Amino acid sequence: MTDSLTEAPPAGRIAIAGAGIRLGEGAAAFEVVRDIDLAIPPRQFVCLLGPSGCGKSTLLGALAGHLGLARGSLSLDGQPVAGPHPERGIVFQQHTLLPWRRVLDNVAFGPKMRGVPRAERLDRARDFLALVGLADFADRYPSELSGGMQQRVEIARVLINQPRVLLMDEPFGALDAQTRLMMQELLLDIWTRLPTTVVFVTHDIDEALFLGDRVLVMSARPGRILEDIPLAFPRPRGRDLVTDPDFVALKRRCLDLLRPRDGRPPLPRLTPLGLPLAGAA
Amino acid sequence: MSTDEATARRRYRILAVLSPLTLLGAWAFVTAQGLATPTILPSPLAVLASLTDMVGHGYSGVDLATHVLASLRRVGIAFCGGALLGTAIGLLRGRVPEIDALFLVPSELVRPIPPLGLIPLFILWFGIGETSKILLIFLSVFLIAMVNAQAGARACSLDALRAARSMGAGRWQAFRFVVLPSALPQIMTGLRVAMGTALTILVAAELLGGDRGLGFLILDASSFFRTTYVFAGIVLVGLIGLASDRAIALLGRRIVHWEGKR
Ligand SMILES: Nc1ncnc2c1ncn2[C@@H]1O[C@H](COP(=O)(O)OP(=O)(O)OP(=O)(O)O)[C@@H](O)[C@H]1O
Ligand SMILES: [Mg+2]
């Protein structure tokens, strides 16, 4: 199983300069993220934290090549990103496995699209299923797996394309706490074996601090990068890291950054008839 | 779990068989009690007698098999053509806004018109031969298949499409391997509805002339007050409908084996 896993491409350097992304049409169009400047070296594990709706998924969509920039530039290893490509794999919160294909064929989907012969792509799919610990489930259908297993298959089917960048949009957000911790450790384990840059979006501060080499905290709309926090915790990381004083201090800092502080007016107090009280805000 | 499923399935079968038998029993009871005039509601046995008579001697000089095959041929050709073309265009409409725009007004103008209202026009244009019968059925199958395929083409999530594209699928591959299979459940449902409608239109279309087909048989028998033959013809149409519906449903379950398991 070693060969097909390690023959991966060399780099995965992301450079974003002055990037802005607009969504919506006509008068409703607005700039979701703005002034993003970011350099991510190869193999770095970057976590993206930010309030809901601040444009994390949008930024990831641009990295994947599903969304275009309104301005600025975005490149991978010096090549401008134009459209989706298997070198930039993406995992969403909800798996996108094809329910009509067996798990093995789901993992082999990317190679099939690129015309890899059947025997070869199924062999490789077996390797990657083993990598995520699901070698015994090759012949099942996705509906026969648990949520965590489905997400592991999803990771395998992205990694089989040997991406230089792995984009993850709250990939464990729909899992129960126990499974989520297990998935985090599995992901770190895989990542140390595969030369891949990871951009990982999450709501969960613990998750970001536990996984990342670096945490980017974004502001509410329009999304900007508020703070770029390097994480120097040694690897391999164990669960007891979460009680480390440095970890706790950083967690407090992230909480502070994420707390809405700019003057959102308090909601008006209502009378029983639903009318605002005279004189109230 | 599995024994529960087995009992549930057995109960389903029993009910599915019991309900038509009950109806048949009620029918036999009503006629045996003389509650209905035989020319209005003949007894099941009388209908069966006419049916066997037709099997042995044909109807109006033509083999029963010939009548049945004439009808099946019309429905078969029109259904296959309408299903294929309607599904293809519906899928395209679901994914390509320009193609949707091309078909939107024409198809929504035609869709509310009852097909039977088109009969005079079709006779005028295509005569009373096979062409207008087949085209009339074709048109209704086509419209139903198109609407369902279009809705089905929108069933797959944006994320699923994007993920496929990010795994190296081109536009056509994403359509072929993601959009099309996601649309299949709805396409198969549409085909079942279309088959039922096709048989309705068939009988009506055969009323408009010709000397063979089950619709002709029913009309001819009714104009001579041979009620038992009218019923026998209706029973045959019903059985064809039941058989074709079960066949499509079975095929659908085979093809769409994942449905309801997501
Ligand atoms: N297609 C679209 N058209 C217009 N506005 C959109 C579109 N998609 C997203 N938005 C808006 O863009 C903003 C950013 O959305 P995005 O999904 O990137 O946020 P997010 O940071 O991922 O949020 P969450 O943490 O809730 O997933 C939101 O305010 C959303 O309403
Ligand atoms: Mg999001």
Coordinates of C-alpha atoms and ligand atoms in Angstrom, one line a residue:
Chain A
M1 CA 0.0 0.0 0.0
T2 CA 3.0 2.3 0.2
D3 CA 3.7 3.1 -3.4
S4 CA 0.4 4.6 -4.5
L5 CA 0.2 6.6 -1.2
T6 CA 3.6 8.3 -1.3
E7 CA 4.2 9.1 -5.0
A8 CA 2.5 12.4 -4.4
P9 CA 3.3 15.7 -6.0
P10 CA 6.0 17.9 -4.5
A11 CA 4.4 21.1 -3.2
G12 CA 1.2 22.9 -2.3
R13 CA 2.0 26.5 -1.8
I14 CA -1.0 28.8 -1.8
A15 CA -0.7 32.5 -2.4
I16 CA -3.6 34.9 -2.1
A17 CA -3.2 38.6 -2.7
G18 CA -5.8 41.3 -2.4
A19 CA -8.6 38.8 -3.0
G20 CA -12.2 39.8 -2.8
I21 CA -15.2 37.6 -3.7
R22 CA -18.7 38.9 -4.6
L23 CA -21.8 36.8 -4.4
G24 CA -25.4 37.4 -5.4
E25 CA -26.7 39.1 -8.5
G26 CA -27.5 42.7 -9.5
A27 CA -28.4 45.0 -6.7
A28 CA -28.2 42.2 -4.2
A29 CA -24.6 41.5 -5.0
F30 CA -22.2 42.1 -2.1
E31 CA -18.6 41.5 -1.3
V32 CA -18.5 38.5 1.0
V33 CA -14.8 38.4 1.7
R34 CA -12.5 41.3 1.1
D35 CA -8.8 42.1 1.2
I36 CA -7.5 38.6 1.8
D37 CA -3.7 38.4 1.7
L38 CA -2.4 35.0 2.6
A39 CA 0.6 32.9 2.0
I40 CA 0.5 29.2 3.0
P41 CA 3.7 27.2 2.6
P42 CA 3.6 23.6 1.4
R43 CA 2.3 20.9 3.9
Q44 CA 1.0 23.5 6.4
F45 CA -2.2 22.7 8.2
V46 CA -4.2 25.9 8.4
C47 CA -7.4 26.2 10.3
L48 CA -10.0 28.9 9.5
L49 CA -12.2 30.1 12.3
G50 CA -14.9 32.7 12.0
P51 CA -18.5 33.6 12.9
S52 CA -21.2 32.0 10.8
G53 CA -21.8 33.7 7.5
C54 CA -18.4 35.4 7.5
G55 CA -17.4 33.8 4.2
K56 CA -15.3 30.8 5.2
S57 CA -17.1 28.4 2.8
T58 CA -16.9 31.1 0.1
L59 CA -13.1 31.4 0.5
L60 CA -12.8 27.7 0.4
G61 CA -15.0 27.6 -2.8
A62 CA -12.6 30.1 -4.4
L63 CA -9.6 27.9 -3.5
A64 CA -11.4 24.9 -4.9
G65 CA -12.0 26.9 -8.1
H66 CA -15.8 26.7 -7.8
L67 CA -16.1 30.5 -7.4
G68 CA -14.2 33.2 -9.1
L69 CA -12.5 36.3 -7.5
A70 CA -13.9 39.7 -8.0
R71 CA -10.4 41.0 -7.6
G72 CA -7.0 40.0 -6.4
S73 CA -5.2 36.8 -7.3
L74 CA -5.1 33.3 -6.1
S75 CA -2.5 30.8 -7.1
L76 CA -1.2 27.3 -6.2
D77 CA 2.5 26.7 -6.7
G78 CA 2.6 29.8 -8.9
Q79 CA -0.3 28.7 -11.2
P80 CA -3.4 30.8 -11.0
V81 CA -6.4 28.9 -9.8
A82 CA -8.9 28.6 -12.7
G83 CA -11.7 26.1 -12.1
P84 CA -11.9 22.9 -10.1
H85 CA -9.0 20.4 -10.4
P86 CA -8.2 17.2 -8.6
E87 CA -5.0 18.7 -7.3
R88 CA -7.3 20.7 -4.9
G89 CA -9.6 18.2 -3.3
I90 CA -12.6 19.3 -1.2
V91 CA -14.5 17.6 1.6
F92 CA -17.9 19.1 2.7
Q93 CA -19.8 18.8 6.0
Q94 CA -22.2 16.4 4.3
H95 CA -20.6 13.6 2.4
T96 CA -21.2 13.5 -1.4
L97 CA -20.8 9.8 -1.9
L98 CA -22.8 8.4 -4.7
P99 CA -25.5 6.1 -3.1
W100 CA -25.7 3.9 -6.2
R101 CA -22.0 2.9 -6.1
R102 CA -20.3 0.6 -3.7
V103 CA -17.8 2.2 -1.3
L104 CA -14.8 0.9 -3.3
D105 CA -16.2 2.4 -6.6
N106 CA -16.9 5.6 -4.8
V107 CA -13.3 5.9 -3.8
A108 CA -12.2 5.0 -7.4
F109 CA -14.4 7.7 -8.8
G110 CA -11.6 10.3 -9.4
P111 CA -9.2 7.8 -11.2
K112 CA -12.2 6.6 -13.3
M113 CA -12.9 10.1 -14.4
R114 CA -9.3 10.4 -15.5
G115 CA -9.4 7.1 -17.4
V116 CA -7.3 5.0 -15.1
P117 CA -7.9 1.3 -16.0
R118 CA -10.4 -0.5 -13.8
A119 CA -8.1 -3.0 -12.1
E120 CA -5.5 -0.4 -11.3
R121 CA -8.0 2.1 -9.9
L122 CA -9.7 -0.5 -7.7
D123 CA -6.3 -1.5 -6.4
R124 CA -5.5 2.0 -5.5
A125 CA -9.0 2.5 -4.0
R126 CA -8.3 -0.5 -1.7
D127 CA -5.1 1.1 -0.5
F128 CA -6.8 4.4 0.3
L129 CA -9.7 2.6 2.0
A130 CA -7.1 0.8 4.2
L131 CA -5.6 4.2 4.9
V132 CA -8.8 5.4 6.5
G133 CA -9.3 2.0 8.2
L134 CA -12.2 0.8 6.1
A135 CA -10.6 -2.0 4.1
D136 CA -13.4 -4.4 5.2
F137 CA -16.2 -2.1 3.9
A138 CA -15.2 -2.0 0.2
D139 CA -18.3 -3.8 -1.0
R140 CA -20.9 -2.0 1.1
Y141 CA -23.1 0.8 -0.1
P142 CA -22.6 4.2 1.5
S143 CA -26.1 4.0 3.2
E144 CA -24.8 1.0 5.2
L145 CA -22.1 3.0 6.9
S146 CA -22.2 5.3 9.9
G147 CA -21.8 9.1 9.5
G148 CA -18.1 8.9 10.6
M149 CA -17.4 6.1 8.2
Q150 CA -19.0 7.9 5.4
Q151 CA -16.8 10.9 6.0
R152 CA -13.7 8.7 6.1
V153 CA -14.7 7.3 2.7
E154 CA -15.1 10.8 1.5
I155 CA -11.6 11.7 2.7
A156 CA -10.2 8.6 0.9
R157 CA -11.9 9.4 -2.3
V158 CA -10.4 12.9 -2.3
L159 CA -6.9 11.7 -1.2
I160 CA -6.8 9.1 -4.0
N161 CA -6.4 12.0 -6.4
Q162 CA -3.2 12.9 -4.7
P163 CA -4.2 16.5 -4.1
R164 CA -1.6 19.1 -3.3
V165 CA -4.2 20.9 -1.2
L166 CA -6.9 19.3 0.9
L167 CA -9.8 21.7 1.5
M168 CA -12.2 20.8 4.3
D169 CA -15.4 22.7 5.1
E170 CA -16.4 21.7 8.6
P171 CA -15.9 18.0 7.7
F172 CA -16.7 16.7 11.2
G173 CA -19.3 19.3 12.0
A174 CA -22.2 16.8 11.7
L175 CA -20.6 14.1 13.8
D176 CA -21.1 13.4 17.5
A177 CA -18.4 14.6 19.8
Q178 CA -16.8 11.2 20.3
T179 CA -16.6 10.4 16.6
R180 CA -15.3 13.9 16.0
L181 CA -12.3 13.4 18.3
M182 CA -11.5 10.1 16.6
M183 CA -11.7 11.7 13.1
Q184 CA -9.4 14.5 14.2
E185 CA -6.7 12.0 15.2
L186 CA -7.2 10.0 12.1
L187 CA -6.8 13.0 9.9
L188 CA -3.6 14.1 11.7
D189 CA -2.3 10.6 11.3
I190 CA -3.0 10.6 7.6
W191 CA -1.7 14.1 7.1
T192 CA 1.7 13.2 8.6
R193 CA 2.0 10.4 6.0
L194 CA 0.8 12.4 3.0
P195 CA 2.5 15.5 1.8
T196 CA -0.6 17.7 1.6
T197 CA -1.4 21.3 2.5
V198 CA -4.6 21.4 4.5
V199 CA -7.1 24.3 4.8
F200 CA -9.6 23.3 7.4
V201 CA -12.7 25.3 8.2
T202 CA -14.4 24.8 11.6
H203 CA -16.6 26.4 14.2
D204 CA -14.9 24.5 16.9
I205 CA -12.0 26.4 18.5
D206 CA -10.7 23.3 20.2
E207 CA -10.6 21.5 16.9
A208 CA -8.8 24.3 15.2
L209 CA -6.1 24.5 18.0
F210 CA -5.7 20.8 18.2
L211 CA -5.2 20.2 14.5
G212 CA -3.5 23.3 13.0
D213 CA -0.1 24.6 12.5
R214 CA -1.8 28.0 12.3
V215 CA -5.2 29.4 13.0
L216 CA -6.7 32.2 10.9
V217 CA -9.6 34.0 12.6
M218 CA -12.0 35.9 10.3
S219 CA -14.2 38.8 11.1
A220 CA -17.9 39.0 10.4
R221 CA -19.2 40.4 7.1
P222 CA -17.3 41.4 5.0
G223 CA -15.0 38.6 6.0
R224 CA -11.4 39.6 6.6
I225 CA -8.6 37.9 8.3
L226 CA -8.5 39.4 11.8
E227 CA -5.7 37.5 13.2
D228 CA -3.1 35.0 12.1
I229 CA -2.1 32.8 15.1
P230 CA 0.8 30.3 14.8
L231 CA 0.5 27.2 16.8
A232 CA 3.8 25.8 18.0
F233 CA 2.5 22.7 19.9
P234 CA 4.8 19.8 19.2
R235 CA 3.5 16.8 17.2
P236 CA 2.3 14.2 17.5
R237 CA -0.3 15.8 19.6
G238 CA -2.3 14.0 22.3
R239 CA -5.6 14.7 23.8
D240 CA -4.1 16.2 27.0
L241 CA -3.0 19.1 24.9
V242 CA -6.4 20.7 25.5
T243 CA -5.5 21.3 29.2
D244 CA -2.1 22.8 28.4
P245 CA -2.0 26.4 29.7
D246 CA -0.8 27.7 26.4
F247 CA -3.7 26.0 24.7
V248 CA -6.2 27.4 27.1
A249 CA -4.7 30.9 26.7
L250 CA -5.0 30.7 22.9
K251 CA -8.5 29.4 23.2
R252 CA -9.5 32.4 25.3
R253 CA -7.9 34.7 22.7
C254 CA -9.9 33.0 19.9
L255 CA -13.1 33.3 22.0
D256 CA -12.5 37.0 22.4
L257 CA -11.9 37.5 18.8
L258 CA -15.0 35.6 17.8
R259 CA -17.2 37.5 20.3
P260 CA -19.4 40.0 18.4
R261 CA -18.3 43.3 19.9
D262 CA -19.1 46.0 17.2
G263 CA -22.3 47.8 18.2
R264 CA -25.1 45.5 17.2
P265 CA -28.1 47.2 18.8
P266 CA -29.9 45.1 21.5
L267 CA -33.2 43.7 20.3
P268 CA -36.1 46.1 21.3
R269 CA -38.2 44.8 24.2
L270 CA -41.7 43.9 23.2
T271 CA -45.0 44.4 24.9
P272 CA -47.4 41.4 25.1
L273 CA -49.0 42.8 21.9
G274 CA -45.7 42.5 20.1
L275 CA -45.2 46.3 20.0
P276 CA -41.9 47.9 21.0
L277 CA -42.2 49.7 24.4
A278 CA -42.3 53.4 24.0
G279 CA -38.9 54.9 24.7
A280 CA -37.1 51.5 24.5
A281 CA -34.1 51.2 22.2
Chain B
M1 CA -35.8 -7.1 12.4
S2 CA -35.8 -9.5 9.4
T3 CA -38.7 -11.5 10.7
D4 CA -40.6 -8.3 11.2
E5 CA -39.8 -7.4 7.7
A6 CA -41.0 -10.8 6.4
T7 CA -44.3 -10.5 8.3
A8 CA -44.8 -7.0 7.0
R9 CA -44.1 -8.2 3.4
R10 CA -46.5 -11.1 3.8
R11 CA -49.2 -8.8 5.2
Y12 CA -48.7 -6.5 2.2
R13 CA -49.1 -9.4 -0.2
I14 CA -52.2 -10.7 1.5
L15 CA -53.9 -7.2 1.4
A16 CA -52.9 -6.6 -2.2
V17 CA -54.5 -9.9 -3.2
L18 CA -57.5 -9.6 -0.9
S19 CA -58.7 -6.2 -2.0
P20 CA -59.4 -7.1 -5.7
L21 CA -60.9 -10.4 -4.6
T22 CA -63.3 -8.5 -2.3
L23 CA -64.3 -6.2 -5.1
L24 CA -64.9 -9.2 -7.4
G25 CA -67.0 -10.8 -4.6
A26 CA -69.1 -7.6 -4.2
W27 CA -69.6 -7.5 -8.0
A28 CA -70.7 -11.2 -8.1
F29 CA -73.0 -10.6 -5.1
V30 CA -74.7 -7.6 -6.6
T31 CA -75.4 -9.4 -9.9
A32 CA -76.4 -12.6 -8.3
Q33 CA -79.0 -10.8 -6.1
G34 CA -80.4 -9.3 -9.3
L35 CA -79.7 -5.8 -8.0
A36 CA -78.6 -4.7 -11.4
T37 CA -79.9 -5.2 -14.9
P38 CA -77.5 -7.5 -16.8
T39 CA -77.2 -5.1 -19.8
I40 CA -75.9 -2.5 -17.3
L41 CA -73.9 -4.6 -15.0
P42 CA -73.4 -8.2 -16.2
S43 CA -72.2 -10.9 -13.9
P44 CA -68.5 -11.7 -13.7
L45 CA -69.2 -15.2 -15.1
A46 CA -71.0 -13.7 -18.1
V47 CA -68.0 -11.5 -18.7
L48 CA -65.7 -14.4 -18.4
A49 CA -67.8 -16.3 -20.9
S50 CA -67.5 -13.5 -23.4
L51 CA -63.8 -13.4 -22.8
T52 CA -63.4 -17.1 -23.5
D53 CA -65.6 -16.7 -26.6
M54 CA -63.3 -14.0 -27.9
V55 CA -60.2 -16.1 -27.2
G56 CA -61.7 -18.9 -29.2
H57 CA -63.5 -17.0 -32.0
G58 CA -62.1 -13.5 -32.1
Y59 CA -64.2 -10.4 -32.2
S60 CA -65.8 -9.1 -35.4
G61 CA -63.8 -11.5 -37.6
V62 CA -60.5 -10.6 -36.0
D63 CA -58.4 -12.7 -33.6
L64 CA -58.4 -11.4 -30.0
A65 CA -54.6 -11.6 -30.1
T66 CA -54.6 -9.3 -33.1
H67 CA -56.7 -6.7 -31.3
V68 CA -54.5 -6.9 -28.2
L69 CA -51.3 -6.7 -30.3
A70 CA -52.6 -3.8 -32.3
S71 CA -53.1 -1.9 -29.1
L72 CA -49.8 -2.9 -27.5
R73 CA -48.0 -1.9 -30.7
R74 CA -49.4 1.6 -30.6
V75 CA -48.7 2.1 -26.9
G76 CA -45.3 0.5 -27.2
I77 CA -44.0 2.7 -30.0
A78 CA -45.5 5.8 -28.6
F79 CA -44.4 5.1 -25.0
C80 CA -40.8 4.2 -25.9
G81 CA -40.4 7.2 -28.2
G82 CA -42.1 9.7 -25.8
A83 CA -40.2 8.4 -22.8
L84 CA -36.8 8.6 -24.5
L85 CA -37.2 12.0 -26.1
G86 CA -39.1 13.4 -23.1
T87 CA -36.5 12.2 -20.6
A88 CA -33.6 13.5 -22.7
I89 CA -35.1 16.9 -23.2
G90 CA -36.2 17.1 -19.6
L91 CA -32.7 16.4 -18.3
L92 CA -31.3 19.0 -20.6
R93 CA -33.9 21.5 -19.5
G94 CA -33.0 20.8 -15.9
R95 CA -29.3 21.6 -16.4
V96 CA -29.1 24.1 -19.2
P97 CA -31.1 27.3 -18.7
E98 CA -30.9 28.2 -22.4
I99 CA -32.6 24.9 -23.4
D100 CA -35.2 25.3 -20.7
A101 CA -36.0 28.8 -22.1
L102 CA -36.5 27.3 -25.5
F103 CA -39.0 24.7 -24.4
L104 CA -40.7 26.6 -21.6
V105 CA -43.5 28.4 -23.4
P106 CA -44.3 25.8 -26.0
S107 CA -44.5 23.0 -23.6
E108 CA -46.5 24.9 -21.0
L109 CA -48.9 26.0 -23.7
V110 CA -49.5 22.4 -24.8
R111 CA -49.5 20.7 -21.4
P112 CA -52.8 22.0 -20.1
I113 CA -54.7 21.0 -23.2
P114 CA -56.5 17.7 -22.6
P115 CA -55.1 15.3 -25.2
L116 CA -58.6 14.2 -26.1
G117 CA -59.3 17.8 -27.1
L118 CA -56.5 17.4 -29.7
I119 CA -58.2 14.5 -31.4
P120 CA -60.1 16.5 -34.0
L121 CA -57.0 18.4 -34.8
F122 CA -54.9 15.3 -35.1
I123 CA -57.5 13.7 -37.4
L124 CA -57.4 16.8 -39.6
W125 CA -53.6 16.8 -39.7
F126 CA -52.7 13.1 -39.7
G127 CA -55.9 11.3 -40.7
I128 CA -57.6 8.6 -38.8
G129 CA -54.8 6.0 -39.3
E130 CA -52.0 4.8 -37.1
T131 CA -50.1 8.1 -37.2
S132 CA -52.6 10.2 -35.3
K133 CA -53.2 7.5 -32.7
I134 CA -49.5 7.0 -32.0
L135 CA -48.7 10.7 -32.0
L136 CA -51.5 11.4 -29.6
I137 CA -50.1 8.9 -27.1
F138 CA -46.6 9.9 -27.8
L139 CA -47.4 13.6 -27.0
S140 CA -48.8 12.8 -23.6
V141 CA -46.0 10.4 -22.6
F142 CA -43.5 12.9 -23.8
L143 CA -44.8 15.8 -21.7
I144 CA -45.0 13.7 -18.5
A145 CA -41.6 12.2 -19.0
M146 CA -40.1 15.7 -19.7
V147 CA -41.5 17.3 -16.6
N148 CA -40.3 14.5 -14.3
A149 CA -36.9 14.3 -15.8
Q150 CA -36.5 18.0 -15.5
A151 CA -37.4 17.9 -11.8
G152 CA -35.1 14.9 -11.4
A153 CA -32.2 16.7 -13.0
R154 CA -32.3 19.2 -10.2
A155 CA -32.4 16.6 -7.4
C156 CA -28.6 16.3 -7.0
S157 CA -27.0 18.8 -4.6
L158 CA -24.6 21.5 -5.7
D159 CA -22.0 20.1 -3.3
A160 CA -22.2 16.7 -5.0
L161 CA -21.7 18.3 -8.4
R162 CA -18.8 20.4 -7.1
A163 CA -17.2 17.5 -5.4
A164 CA -17.3 15.5 -8.6
R165 CA -15.8 18.3 -10.6
S166 CA -13.0 18.6 -8.0
M167 CA -12.3 14.9 -8.4
G168 CA -11.6 15.5 -12.1
A169 CA -15.0 14.9 -13.7
G170 CA -15.6 17.1 -16.7
R171 CA -19.0 18.7 -17.3
W172 CA -20.3 15.7 -19.3
Q173 CA -18.9 13.2 -16.8
A174 CA -20.6 15.1 -14.0
F175 CA -23.8 14.9 -15.9
R176 CA -23.4 11.2 -16.8
F177 CA -22.2 10.0 -13.4
V178 CA -23.9 12.3 -10.9
V179 CA -26.9 14.2 -12.4
L180 CA -28.4 11.3 -14.4
P181 CA -28.4 8.7 -11.6
S182 CA -29.7 11.2 -9.1
A183 CA -32.6 11.9 -11.5
L184 CA -33.5 8.2 -12.0
P185 CA -35.9 7.8 -9.1
Q186 CA -38.1 10.6 -10.4
I187 CA -37.7 9.5 -14.0
M188 CA -39.0 6.1 -13.1
T189 CA -42.0 7.5 -11.2
G190 CA -42.7 9.7 -14.2
L191 CA -42.7 6.7 -16.5
R192 CA -45.2 4.9 -14.4
V193 CA -47.6 7.8 -14.5
A194 CA -47.0 8.1 -18.2
M195 CA -47.8 4.5 -18.9
G196 CA -51.2 4.9 -17.1
T197 CA -51.9 8.0 -19.2
A198 CA -50.8 6.2 -22.3
L199 CA -53.4 3.5 -21.9
T200 CA -56.1 6.0 -21.2
I201 CA -55.3 7.9 -24.4
L202 CA -54.9 4.6 -26.3
V203 CA -58.5 3.6 -25.6
A204 CA -59.8 7.1 -26.5
A205 CA -57.6 7.2 -29.7
E206 CA -58.9 3.9 -30.8
L207 CA -62.4 5.1 -30.5
L208 CA -61.7 7.4 -33.4
G209 CA -61.7 4.8 -36.1
G210 CA -60.1 1.6 -37.4
D211 CA -61.2 -1.9 -37.1
R212 CA -58.9 -3.4 -34.5
G213 CA -57.6 -2.6 -31.1
L214 CA -59.1 -2.9 -27.6
G215 CA -60.6 0.6 -27.8
F216 CA -62.3 -0.3 -31.1
L217 CA -63.6 -3.5 -29.5
I218 CA -65.1 -1.7 -26.5
L219 CA -66.7 1.0 -28.6
D220 CA -68.1 -1.5 -31.2
A221 CA -69.5 -3.8 -28.5
S222 CA -71.1 -0.9 -26.7
S223 CA -72.9 0.4 -29.8
F224 CA -74.5 -3.1 -30.1
F225 CA -75.3 -3.3 -26.4
R226 CA -73.0 -6.3 -26.0
T227 CA -72.2 -5.2 -22.5
T228 CA -70.4 -8.4 -21.5
Y229 CA -67.9 -7.8 -24.4
V230 CA -67.5 -4.1 -23.3
F231 CA -66.6 -5.4 -19.8
A232 CA -64.3 -8.1 -21.2
G233 CA -62.5 -5.4 -23.2
I234 CA -62.2 -3.1 -20.2
V235 CA -60.8 -6.0 -18.1
L236 CA -58.2 -6.6 -20.7
V237 CA -57.1 -3.0 -20.8
G238 CA -57.0 -3.0 -17.0
L239 CA -54.9 -6.1 -16.9
I240 CA -52.4 -4.6 -19.4
G241 CA -52.3 -1.5 -17.3
L242 CA -51.6 -3.6 -14.1
A243 CA -49.0 -5.7 -15.8
S244 CA -47.1 -2.8 -17.3
D245 CA -47.2 -0.8 -14.1
R246 CA -45.8 -3.7 -12.1
A247 CA -43.2 -4.3 -14.8
I248 CA -42.0 -0.6 -14.7
A249 CA -42.1 -0.6 -10.9
L250 CA -40.0 -3.7 -10.7
L251 CA -37.6 -2.4 -13.3
G252 CA -37.4 0.9 -11.3
R253 CA -36.6 -1.0 -8.0
R254 CA -33.9 -2.9 -9.9
I255 CA -32.3 0.2 -11.4
V256 CA -32.9 2.5 -8.4
H257 CA -31.8 0.0 -5.8
W258 CA -30.6 2.7 -3.5
E259 CA -33.8 4.7 -3.2
G260 CA -35.0 5.4 0.3
K261 CA -31.7 4.3 1.8
R262 CA -29.9 7.6 1.8
Ligands
LIG1 N1 -24.9 32.1 -3.7 C1 -24.9 33.1 -2.9 N2 -25.5 34.2 -3.2 C2 -25.6 35.3 -2.4 N3 -25.1 35.3 -1.1 C3 -24.5 34.1 -0.7 C4 -24.4 33.0 -1.5 N4 -23.8 32.0 -0.8 C5 -23.5 32.5 0.4 N5 -23.9 33.8 0.5 C6 -23.8 34.7 1.6 O1 -22.4 34.9 1.8 C7 -22.1 35.0 3.1 C8 -21.0 34.0 3.5 O2 -21.4 32.7 3.3 P1 -20.5 31.4 3.6 O3 -21.3 30.2 3.3 O4 -19.2 31.6 3.0 O5 -20.3 31.6 5.2 P2 -19.6 30.7 6.2 O6 -18.5 31.5 6.9 O7 -19.1 29.4 5.6 O8 -20.7 30.4 7.2 P3 -21.0 29.1 8.1 O9 -20.0 29.1 9.2 O10 -22.4 29.3 8.6 O11 -20.9 27.9 7.2 C9 -23.3 34.7 3.9 O12 -23.8 35.9 4.4 C10 -24.3 34.1 2.9 O13 -25.6 34.5 3.2
MG2 MG -19.8 27.4 5.7

